[in-house]
PDB file of C-alpha atoms and ligand atoms in Angstrom:
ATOM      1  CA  UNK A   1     103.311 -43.209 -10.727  1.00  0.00           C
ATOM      2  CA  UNK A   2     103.977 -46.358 -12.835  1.00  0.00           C
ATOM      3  CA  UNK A   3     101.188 -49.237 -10.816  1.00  0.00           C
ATOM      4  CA  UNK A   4     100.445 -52.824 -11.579  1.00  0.00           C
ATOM      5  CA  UNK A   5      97.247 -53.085 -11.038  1.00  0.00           C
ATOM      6  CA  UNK A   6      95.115 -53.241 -13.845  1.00  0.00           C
ATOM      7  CA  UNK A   7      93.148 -50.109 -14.624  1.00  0.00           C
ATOM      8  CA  UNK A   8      90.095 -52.516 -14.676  1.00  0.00           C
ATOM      9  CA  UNK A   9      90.742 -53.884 -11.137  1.00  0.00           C
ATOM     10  CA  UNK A  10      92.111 -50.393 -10.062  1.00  0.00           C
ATOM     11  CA  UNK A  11      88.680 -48.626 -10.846  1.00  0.00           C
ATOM     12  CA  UNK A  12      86.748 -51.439  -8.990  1.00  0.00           C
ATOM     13  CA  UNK A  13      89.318 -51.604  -5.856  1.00  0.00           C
ATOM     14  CA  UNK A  14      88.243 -47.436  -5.840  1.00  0.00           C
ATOM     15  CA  UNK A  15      84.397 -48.222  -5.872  1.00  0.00           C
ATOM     16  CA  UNK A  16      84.674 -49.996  -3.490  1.00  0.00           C
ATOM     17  CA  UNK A  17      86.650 -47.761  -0.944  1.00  0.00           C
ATOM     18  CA  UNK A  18      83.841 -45.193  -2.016  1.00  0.00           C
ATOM     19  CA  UNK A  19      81.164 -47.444  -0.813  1.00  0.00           C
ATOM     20  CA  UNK A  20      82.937 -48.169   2.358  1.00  0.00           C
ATOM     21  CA  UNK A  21      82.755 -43.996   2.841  1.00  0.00           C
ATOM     22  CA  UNK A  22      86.143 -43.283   2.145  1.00  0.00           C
ATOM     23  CA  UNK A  23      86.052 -39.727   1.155  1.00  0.00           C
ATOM     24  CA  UNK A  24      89.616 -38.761   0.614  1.00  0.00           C
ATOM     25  CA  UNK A  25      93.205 -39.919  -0.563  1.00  0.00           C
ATOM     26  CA  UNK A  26      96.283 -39.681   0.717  1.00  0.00           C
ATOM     27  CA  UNK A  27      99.820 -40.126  -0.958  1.00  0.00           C
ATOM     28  CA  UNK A  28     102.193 -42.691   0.066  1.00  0.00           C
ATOM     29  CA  UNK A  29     103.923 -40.312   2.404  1.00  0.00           C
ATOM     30  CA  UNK A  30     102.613 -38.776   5.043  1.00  0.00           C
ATOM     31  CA  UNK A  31     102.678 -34.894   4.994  1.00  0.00           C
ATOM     32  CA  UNK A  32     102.498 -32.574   8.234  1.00  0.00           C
ATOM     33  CA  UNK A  33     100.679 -29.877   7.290  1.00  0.00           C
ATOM     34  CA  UNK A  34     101.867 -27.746  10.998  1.00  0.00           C
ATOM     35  CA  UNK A  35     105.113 -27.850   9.501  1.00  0.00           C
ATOM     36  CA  UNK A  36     103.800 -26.337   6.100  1.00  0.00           C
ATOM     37  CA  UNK A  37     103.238 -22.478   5.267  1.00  0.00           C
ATOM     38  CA  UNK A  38     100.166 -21.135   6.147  1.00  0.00           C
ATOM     39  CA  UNK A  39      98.219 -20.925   2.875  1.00  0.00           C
ATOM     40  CA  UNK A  40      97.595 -17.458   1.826  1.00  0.00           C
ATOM     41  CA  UNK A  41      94.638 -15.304   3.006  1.00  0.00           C
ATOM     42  CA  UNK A  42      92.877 -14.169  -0.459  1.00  0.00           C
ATOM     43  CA  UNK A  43      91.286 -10.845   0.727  1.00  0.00           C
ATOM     44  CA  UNK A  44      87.585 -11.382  -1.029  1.00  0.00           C
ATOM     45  CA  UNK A  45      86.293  -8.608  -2.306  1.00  0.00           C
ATOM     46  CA  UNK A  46      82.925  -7.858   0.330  1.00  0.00           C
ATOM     47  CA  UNK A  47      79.925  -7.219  -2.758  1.00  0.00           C
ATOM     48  CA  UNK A  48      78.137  -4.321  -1.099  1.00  0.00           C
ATOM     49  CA  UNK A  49      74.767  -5.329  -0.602  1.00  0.00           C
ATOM     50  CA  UNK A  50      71.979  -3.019  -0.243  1.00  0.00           C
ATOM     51  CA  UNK A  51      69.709  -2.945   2.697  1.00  0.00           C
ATOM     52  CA  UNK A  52      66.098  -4.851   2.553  1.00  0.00           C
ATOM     53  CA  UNK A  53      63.850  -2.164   2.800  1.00  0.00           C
ATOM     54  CA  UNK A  54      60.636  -3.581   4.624  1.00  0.00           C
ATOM     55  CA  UNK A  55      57.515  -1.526   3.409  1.00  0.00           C
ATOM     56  CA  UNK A  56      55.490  -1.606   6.287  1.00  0.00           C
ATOM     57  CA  UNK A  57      51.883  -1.544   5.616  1.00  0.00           C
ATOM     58  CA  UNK A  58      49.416   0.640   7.053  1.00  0.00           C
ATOM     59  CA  UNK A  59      46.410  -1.332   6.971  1.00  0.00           C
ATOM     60  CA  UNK A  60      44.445   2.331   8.418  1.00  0.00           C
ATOM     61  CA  UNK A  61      45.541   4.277   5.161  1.00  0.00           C
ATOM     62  CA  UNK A  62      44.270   1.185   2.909  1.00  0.00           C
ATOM     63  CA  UNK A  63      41.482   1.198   4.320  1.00  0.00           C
ATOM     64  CA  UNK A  64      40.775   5.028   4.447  1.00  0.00           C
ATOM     65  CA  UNK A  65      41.347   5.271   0.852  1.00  0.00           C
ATOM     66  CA  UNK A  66      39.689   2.160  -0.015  1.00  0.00           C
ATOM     67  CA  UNK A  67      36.541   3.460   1.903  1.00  0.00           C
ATOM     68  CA  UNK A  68      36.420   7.366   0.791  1.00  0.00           C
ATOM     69  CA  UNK A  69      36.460   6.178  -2.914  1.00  0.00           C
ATOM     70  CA  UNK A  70      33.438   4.323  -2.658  1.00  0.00           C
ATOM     71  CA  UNK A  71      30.329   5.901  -3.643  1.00  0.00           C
ATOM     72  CA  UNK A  72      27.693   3.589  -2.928  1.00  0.00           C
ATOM     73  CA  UNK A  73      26.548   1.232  -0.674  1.00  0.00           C
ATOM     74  CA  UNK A  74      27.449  -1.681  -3.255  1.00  0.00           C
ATOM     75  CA  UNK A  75      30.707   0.218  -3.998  1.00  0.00           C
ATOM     76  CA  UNK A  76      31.493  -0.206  -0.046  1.00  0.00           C
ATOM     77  CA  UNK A  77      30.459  -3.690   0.208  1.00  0.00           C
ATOM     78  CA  UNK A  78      33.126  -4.183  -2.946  1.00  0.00           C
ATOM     79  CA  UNK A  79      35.787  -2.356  -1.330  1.00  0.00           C
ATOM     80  CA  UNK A  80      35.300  -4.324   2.307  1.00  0.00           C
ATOM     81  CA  UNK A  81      35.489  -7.906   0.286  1.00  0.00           C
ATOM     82  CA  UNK A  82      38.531  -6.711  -1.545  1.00  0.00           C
ATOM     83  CA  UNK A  83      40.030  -5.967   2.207  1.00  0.00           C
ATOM     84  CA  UNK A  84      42.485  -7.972   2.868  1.00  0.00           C
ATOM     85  CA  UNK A  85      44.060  -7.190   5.888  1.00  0.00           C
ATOM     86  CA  UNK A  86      42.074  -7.809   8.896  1.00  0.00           C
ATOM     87  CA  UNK A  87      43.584 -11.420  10.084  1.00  0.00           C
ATOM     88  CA  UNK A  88      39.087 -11.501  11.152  1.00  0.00           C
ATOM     89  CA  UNK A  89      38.357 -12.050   7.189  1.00  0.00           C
ATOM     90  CA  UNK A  90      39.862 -15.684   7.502  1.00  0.00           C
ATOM     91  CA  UNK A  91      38.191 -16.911  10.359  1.00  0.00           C
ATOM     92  CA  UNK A  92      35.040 -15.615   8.736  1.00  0.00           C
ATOM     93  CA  UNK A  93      32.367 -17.398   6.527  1.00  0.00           C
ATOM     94  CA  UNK A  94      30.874 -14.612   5.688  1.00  0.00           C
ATOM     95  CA  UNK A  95      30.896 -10.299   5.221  1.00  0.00           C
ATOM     96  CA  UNK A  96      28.091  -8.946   7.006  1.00  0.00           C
ATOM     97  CA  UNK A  97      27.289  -5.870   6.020  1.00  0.00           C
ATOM     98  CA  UNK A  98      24.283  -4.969   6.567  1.00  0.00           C
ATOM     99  CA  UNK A  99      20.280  -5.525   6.828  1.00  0.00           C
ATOM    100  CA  UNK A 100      17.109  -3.340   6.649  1.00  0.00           C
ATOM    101  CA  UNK A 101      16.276  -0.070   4.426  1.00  0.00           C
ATOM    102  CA  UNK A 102      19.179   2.029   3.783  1.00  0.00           C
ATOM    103  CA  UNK A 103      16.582   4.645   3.616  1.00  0.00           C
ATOM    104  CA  UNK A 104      15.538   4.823   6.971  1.00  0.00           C
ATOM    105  CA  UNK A 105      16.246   7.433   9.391  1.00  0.00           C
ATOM    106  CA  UNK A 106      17.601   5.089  12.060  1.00  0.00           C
ATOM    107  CA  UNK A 107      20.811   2.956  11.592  1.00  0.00           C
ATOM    108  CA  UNK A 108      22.085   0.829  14.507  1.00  0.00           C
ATOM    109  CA  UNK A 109      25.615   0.187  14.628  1.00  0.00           C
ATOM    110  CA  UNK A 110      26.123  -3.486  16.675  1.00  0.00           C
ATOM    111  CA  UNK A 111      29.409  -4.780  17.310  1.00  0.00           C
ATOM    112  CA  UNK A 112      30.499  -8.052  15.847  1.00  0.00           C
ATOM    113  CA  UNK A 113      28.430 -10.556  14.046  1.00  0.00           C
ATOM    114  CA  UNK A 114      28.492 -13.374  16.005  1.00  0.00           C
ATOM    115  CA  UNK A 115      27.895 -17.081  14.669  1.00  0.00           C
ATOM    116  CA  UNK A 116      24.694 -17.032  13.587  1.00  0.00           C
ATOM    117  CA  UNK A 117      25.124 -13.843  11.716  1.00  0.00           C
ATOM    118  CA  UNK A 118      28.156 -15.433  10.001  1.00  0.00           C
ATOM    119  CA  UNK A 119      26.810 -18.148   8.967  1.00  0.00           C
ATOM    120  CA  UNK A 120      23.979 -16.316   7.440  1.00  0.00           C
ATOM    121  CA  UNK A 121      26.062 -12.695   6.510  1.00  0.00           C
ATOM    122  CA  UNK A 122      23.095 -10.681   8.557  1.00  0.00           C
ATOM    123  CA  UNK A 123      23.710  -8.698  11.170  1.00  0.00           C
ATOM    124  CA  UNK A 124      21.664  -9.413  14.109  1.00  0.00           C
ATOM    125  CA  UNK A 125      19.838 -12.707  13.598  1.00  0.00           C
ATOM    126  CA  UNK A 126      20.531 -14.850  17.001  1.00  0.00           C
ATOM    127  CA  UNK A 127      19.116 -14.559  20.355  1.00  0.00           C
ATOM    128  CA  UNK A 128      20.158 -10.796  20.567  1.00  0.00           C
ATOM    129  CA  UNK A 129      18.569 -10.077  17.489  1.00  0.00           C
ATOM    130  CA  UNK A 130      15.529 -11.530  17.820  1.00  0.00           C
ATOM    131  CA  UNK A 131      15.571  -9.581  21.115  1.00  0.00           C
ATOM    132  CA  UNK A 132      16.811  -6.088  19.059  1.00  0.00           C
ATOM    133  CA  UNK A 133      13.992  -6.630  16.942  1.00  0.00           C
ATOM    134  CA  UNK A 134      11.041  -7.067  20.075  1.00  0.00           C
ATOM    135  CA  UNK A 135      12.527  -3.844  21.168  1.00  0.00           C
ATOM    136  CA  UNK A 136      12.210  -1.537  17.823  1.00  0.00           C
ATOM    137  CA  UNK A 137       8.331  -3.161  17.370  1.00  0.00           C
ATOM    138  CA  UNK A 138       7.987  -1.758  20.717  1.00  0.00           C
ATOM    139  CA  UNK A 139       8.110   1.799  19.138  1.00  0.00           C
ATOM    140  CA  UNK A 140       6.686   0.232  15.650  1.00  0.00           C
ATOM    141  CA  UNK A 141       9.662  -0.201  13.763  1.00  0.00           C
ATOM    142  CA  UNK A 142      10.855  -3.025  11.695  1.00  0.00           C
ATOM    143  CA  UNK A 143      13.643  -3.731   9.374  1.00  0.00           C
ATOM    144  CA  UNK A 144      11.689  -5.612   6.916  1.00  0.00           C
ATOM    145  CA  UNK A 145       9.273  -2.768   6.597  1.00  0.00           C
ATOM    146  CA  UNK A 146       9.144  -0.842   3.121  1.00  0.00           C
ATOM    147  CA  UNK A 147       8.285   2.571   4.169  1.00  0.00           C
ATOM    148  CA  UNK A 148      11.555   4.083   5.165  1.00  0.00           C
ATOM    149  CA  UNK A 149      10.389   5.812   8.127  1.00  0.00           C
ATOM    150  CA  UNK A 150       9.229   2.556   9.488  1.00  0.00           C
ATOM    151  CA  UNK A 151      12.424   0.802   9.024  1.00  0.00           C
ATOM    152  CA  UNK A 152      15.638   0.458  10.376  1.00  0.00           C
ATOM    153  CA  UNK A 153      19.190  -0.083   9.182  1.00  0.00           C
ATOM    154  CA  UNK A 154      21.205  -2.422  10.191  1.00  0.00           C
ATOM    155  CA  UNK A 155      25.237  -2.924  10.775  1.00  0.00           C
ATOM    156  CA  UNK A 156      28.518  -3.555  13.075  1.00  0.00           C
ATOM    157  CA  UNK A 157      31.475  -2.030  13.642  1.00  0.00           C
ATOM    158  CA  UNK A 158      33.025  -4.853  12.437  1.00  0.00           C
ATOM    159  CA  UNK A 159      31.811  -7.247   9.191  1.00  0.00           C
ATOM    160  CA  UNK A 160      33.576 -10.333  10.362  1.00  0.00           C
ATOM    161  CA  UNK A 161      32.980 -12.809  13.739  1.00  0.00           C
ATOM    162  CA  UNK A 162      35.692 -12.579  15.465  1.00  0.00           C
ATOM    163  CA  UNK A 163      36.188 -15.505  17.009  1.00  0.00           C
ATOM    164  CA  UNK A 164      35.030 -17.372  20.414  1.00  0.00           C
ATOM    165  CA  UNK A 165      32.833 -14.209  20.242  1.00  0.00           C
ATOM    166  CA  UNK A 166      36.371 -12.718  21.467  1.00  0.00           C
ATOM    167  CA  UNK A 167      35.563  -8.645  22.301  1.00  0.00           C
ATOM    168  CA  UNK A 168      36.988  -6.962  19.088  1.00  0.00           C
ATOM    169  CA  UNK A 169      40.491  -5.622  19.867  1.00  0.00           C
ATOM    170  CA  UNK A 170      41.243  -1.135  19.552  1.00  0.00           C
ATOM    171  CA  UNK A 171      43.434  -2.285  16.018  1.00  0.00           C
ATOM    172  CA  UNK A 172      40.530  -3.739  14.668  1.00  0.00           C
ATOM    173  CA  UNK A 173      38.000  -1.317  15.589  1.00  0.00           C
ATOM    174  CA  UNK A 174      40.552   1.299  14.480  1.00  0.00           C
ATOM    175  CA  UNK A 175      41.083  -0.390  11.017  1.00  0.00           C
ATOM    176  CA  UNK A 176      37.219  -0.489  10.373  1.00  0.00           C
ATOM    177  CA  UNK A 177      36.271   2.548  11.113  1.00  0.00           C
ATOM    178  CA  UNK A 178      36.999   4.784   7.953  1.00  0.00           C
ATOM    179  CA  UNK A 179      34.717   1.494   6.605  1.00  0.00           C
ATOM    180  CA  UNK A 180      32.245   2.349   9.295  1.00  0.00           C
ATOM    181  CA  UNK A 181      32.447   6.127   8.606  1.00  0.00           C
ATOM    182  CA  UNK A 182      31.792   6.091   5.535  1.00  0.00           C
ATOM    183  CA  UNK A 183      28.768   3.403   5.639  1.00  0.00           C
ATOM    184  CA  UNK A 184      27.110   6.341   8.138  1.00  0.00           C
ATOM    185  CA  UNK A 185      27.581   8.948   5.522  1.00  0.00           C
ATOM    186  CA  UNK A 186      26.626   7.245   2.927  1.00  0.00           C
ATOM    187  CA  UNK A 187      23.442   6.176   4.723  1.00  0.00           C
ATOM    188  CA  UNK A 188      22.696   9.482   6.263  1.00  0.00           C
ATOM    189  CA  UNK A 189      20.656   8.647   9.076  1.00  0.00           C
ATOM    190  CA  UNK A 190      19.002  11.234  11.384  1.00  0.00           C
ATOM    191  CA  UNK A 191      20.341   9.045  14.538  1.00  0.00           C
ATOM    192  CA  UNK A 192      23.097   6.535  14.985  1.00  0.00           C
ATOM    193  CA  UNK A 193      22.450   4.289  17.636  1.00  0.00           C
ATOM    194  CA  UNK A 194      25.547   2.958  19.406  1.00  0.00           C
ATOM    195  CA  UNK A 195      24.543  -0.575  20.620  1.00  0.00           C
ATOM    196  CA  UNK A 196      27.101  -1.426  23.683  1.00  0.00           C
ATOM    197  CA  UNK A 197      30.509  -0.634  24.593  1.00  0.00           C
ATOM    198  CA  UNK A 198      32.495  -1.473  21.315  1.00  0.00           C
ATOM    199  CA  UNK A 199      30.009   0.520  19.295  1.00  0.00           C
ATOM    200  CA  UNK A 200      30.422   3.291  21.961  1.00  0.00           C
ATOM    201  CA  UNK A 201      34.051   2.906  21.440  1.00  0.00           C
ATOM    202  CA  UNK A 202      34.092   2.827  17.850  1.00  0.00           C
ATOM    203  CA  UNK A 203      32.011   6.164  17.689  1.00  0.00           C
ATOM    204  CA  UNK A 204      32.497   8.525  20.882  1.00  0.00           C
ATOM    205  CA  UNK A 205      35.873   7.094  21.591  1.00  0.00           C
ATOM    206  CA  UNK A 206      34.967   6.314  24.691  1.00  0.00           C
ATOM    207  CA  UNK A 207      33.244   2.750  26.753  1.00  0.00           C
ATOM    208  CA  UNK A 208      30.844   3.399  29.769  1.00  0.00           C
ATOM    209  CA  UNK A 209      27.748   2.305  28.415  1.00  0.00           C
ATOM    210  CA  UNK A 210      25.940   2.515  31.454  1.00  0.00           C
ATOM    211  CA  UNK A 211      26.932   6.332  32.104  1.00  0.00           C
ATOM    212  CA  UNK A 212      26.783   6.896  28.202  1.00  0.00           C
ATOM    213  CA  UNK A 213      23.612   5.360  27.766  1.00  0.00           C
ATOM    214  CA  UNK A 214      20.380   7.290  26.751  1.00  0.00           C
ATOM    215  CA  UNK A 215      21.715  10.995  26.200  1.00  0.00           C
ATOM    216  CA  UNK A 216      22.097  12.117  22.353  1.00  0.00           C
ATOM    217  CA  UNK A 217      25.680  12.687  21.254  1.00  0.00           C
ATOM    218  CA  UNK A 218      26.466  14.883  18.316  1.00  0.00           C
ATOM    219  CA  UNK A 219      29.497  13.555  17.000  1.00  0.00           C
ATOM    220  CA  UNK A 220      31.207  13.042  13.501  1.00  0.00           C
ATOM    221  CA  UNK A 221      28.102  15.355  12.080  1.00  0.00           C
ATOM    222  CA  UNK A 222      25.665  12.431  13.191  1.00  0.00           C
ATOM    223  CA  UNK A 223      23.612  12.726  15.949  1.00  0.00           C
ATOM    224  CA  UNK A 224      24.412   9.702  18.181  1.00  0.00           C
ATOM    225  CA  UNK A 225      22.376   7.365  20.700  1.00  0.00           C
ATOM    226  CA  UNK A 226      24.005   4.826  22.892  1.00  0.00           C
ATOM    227  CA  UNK A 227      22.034   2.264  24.170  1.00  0.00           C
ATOM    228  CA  UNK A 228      22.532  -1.099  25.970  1.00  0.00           C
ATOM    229  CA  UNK A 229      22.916  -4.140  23.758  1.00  0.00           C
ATOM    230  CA  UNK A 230      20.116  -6.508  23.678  1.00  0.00           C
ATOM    231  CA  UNK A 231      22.533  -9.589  24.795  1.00  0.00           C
ATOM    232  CA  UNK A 232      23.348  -7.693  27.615  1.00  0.00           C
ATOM    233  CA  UNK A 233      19.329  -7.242  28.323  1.00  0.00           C
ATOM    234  CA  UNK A 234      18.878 -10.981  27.272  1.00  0.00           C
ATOM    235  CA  UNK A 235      21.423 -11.281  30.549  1.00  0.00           C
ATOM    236  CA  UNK A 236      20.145  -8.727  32.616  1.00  0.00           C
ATOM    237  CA  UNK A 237      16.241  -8.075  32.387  1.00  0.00           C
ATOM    238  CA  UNK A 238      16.259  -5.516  35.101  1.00  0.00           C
ATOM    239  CA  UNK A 239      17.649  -3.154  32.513  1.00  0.00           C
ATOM    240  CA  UNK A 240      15.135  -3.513  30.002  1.00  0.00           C
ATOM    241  CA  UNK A 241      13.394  -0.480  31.744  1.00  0.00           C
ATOM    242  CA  UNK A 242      16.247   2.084  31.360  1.00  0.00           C
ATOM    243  CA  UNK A 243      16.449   0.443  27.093  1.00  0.00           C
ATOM    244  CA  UNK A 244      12.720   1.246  27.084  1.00  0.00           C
ATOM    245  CA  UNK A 245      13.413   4.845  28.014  1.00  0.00           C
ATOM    246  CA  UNK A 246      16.106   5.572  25.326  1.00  0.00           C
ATOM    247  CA  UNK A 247      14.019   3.905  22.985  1.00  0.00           C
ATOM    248  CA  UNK A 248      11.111   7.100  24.084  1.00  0.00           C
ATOM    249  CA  UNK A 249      14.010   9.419  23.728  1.00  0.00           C
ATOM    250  CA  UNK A 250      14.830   7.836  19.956  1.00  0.00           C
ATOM    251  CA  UNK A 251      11.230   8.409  19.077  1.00  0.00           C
ATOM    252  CA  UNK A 252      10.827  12.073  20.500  1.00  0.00           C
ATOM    253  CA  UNK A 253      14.260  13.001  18.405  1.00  0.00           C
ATOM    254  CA  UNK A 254      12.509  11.354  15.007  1.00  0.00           C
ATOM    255  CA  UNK A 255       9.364  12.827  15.048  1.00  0.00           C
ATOM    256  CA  UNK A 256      11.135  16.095  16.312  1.00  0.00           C
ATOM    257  CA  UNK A 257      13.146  15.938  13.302  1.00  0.00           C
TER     258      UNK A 257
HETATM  259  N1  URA B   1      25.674  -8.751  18.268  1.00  0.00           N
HETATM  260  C1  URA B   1      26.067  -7.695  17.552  1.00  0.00           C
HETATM  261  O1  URA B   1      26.562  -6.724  18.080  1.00  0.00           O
HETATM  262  N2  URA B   1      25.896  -7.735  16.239  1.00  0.00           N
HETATM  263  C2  URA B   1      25.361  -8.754  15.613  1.00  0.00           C
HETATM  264  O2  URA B   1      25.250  -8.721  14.396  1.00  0.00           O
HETATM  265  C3  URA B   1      24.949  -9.847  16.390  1.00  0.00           C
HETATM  266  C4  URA B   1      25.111  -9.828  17.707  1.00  0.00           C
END
């Protein structure tokens, strides 16, 4: 269509509409698009996609084959660092693994480290341990002692603080364990003592410390002690009596063995 406006002024007249927010143009004539055809459906070809397959992790089978091809202590401790899927690893400062001599016939298995012991990646180093440790000099055993037989080994069921000193949860226990199992076996201790309920948990299957408590469990080709944890006797002295009688029983099954 022939115009008389300049191309010029007719480029600046359309700027302008632009920046008033026109967005679209319209002929001289108005059109009613009811009266108009329909426009015509193009059938679009549908691309078959293929369904997302979501691998689902199984952080148990990592961790049991993480775990059975270690074949050291150090190997283990490589293998838990290189774990990445217990959400407790972030919240953590540091692994605890373990403390004392890996040679002695005793290993204690506590729960969780709490902050203290993740701050300083030792198991056992607060209140309660300071309190574990009264009770093993009791029957003349330390963990910083060099003779084997007169030390003690040292771990948790779990390596990190969970935290607000939250009890660990059955999936967490559950994912440690093959870690756990294998730390026993590759220790080889004469007696496993199950410190509290979680530890119970972790290695009878079963809580009731205060039933469990004091008789020797073979379980797992380890023969296992349960005992009360030293918080709980920091909390309840009364109990320190029935502690100082599994501690007798402990010391009858080494020198028996
Ligand atoms: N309580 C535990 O069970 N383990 C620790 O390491 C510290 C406290």
């Amino acid at each position: 269509m022939e115009s008389d406006i300049e191309w010029h002024n007719a480029r600046a007249l359309l700027e302008w509409q632009l920046e008033m927010g026109v967005n679209e143009t319209i002929l001289d004539v108005p059109i009613d698009r009811y009266a108009l055809d329909p426009l015509p459906v193009i059938a679009v070809k549908k691309e078959t996609v293929p369904p997302v397959v979501v691998s689902k992790v199984d952080p148990v089978a990592i961790a049991s084959k993480m775990a059975e091809s270690a074949n050291s202590l150090t190997e283990l401790r490589t293998m838990l660092e290189a774990f990445d899927h217990c959400e407790l690893k972030l919240g953590a400062r540091n692994l605890v693994f373990s403390d004392g001599n890996s040679d002695a016939p005793i290993m204690i298995v506590g729960e969780a480290p709490g902050r203290e012991e993740d701050q300083q990646g030792k198991p056992f180093v607060g209140r309660a341990g300071q309190m574990l440790d009264r009770m093993f000099a009791a029957i003349s055993l330390d963990r910083r002692a060099q003779e084997a037989e007169k030390s003690i080994y040292i771990t948790n069921v779990l390596p990190w603080r969970p935290s607000q000193n939250r009890d660990p949860r059955p999936d967490e226990i559950a994912m440690m364990w093959p870690f756990l199992k294998k730390h026993i076996s590759l220790v080889n201790p004469s007696v496993v003592i199950a410190m509290g309920n979680i530890s119970c948990q972790a290695l009878l299957g079963e809580k009731g410390i205060t039933k469990l408590r004091g008789s020797l469990q073979q379980r797992h080709n380890f023969d296992i002690l349960p005992m009360f944890h030293p918080a709980y006797l920091l909390r309840n002295p009364s109990a320190k009596k029935y502690a100082w009688a599994d501690l007798l029983t402990l010391k009858a099954r080494i020198e028996q063995i």
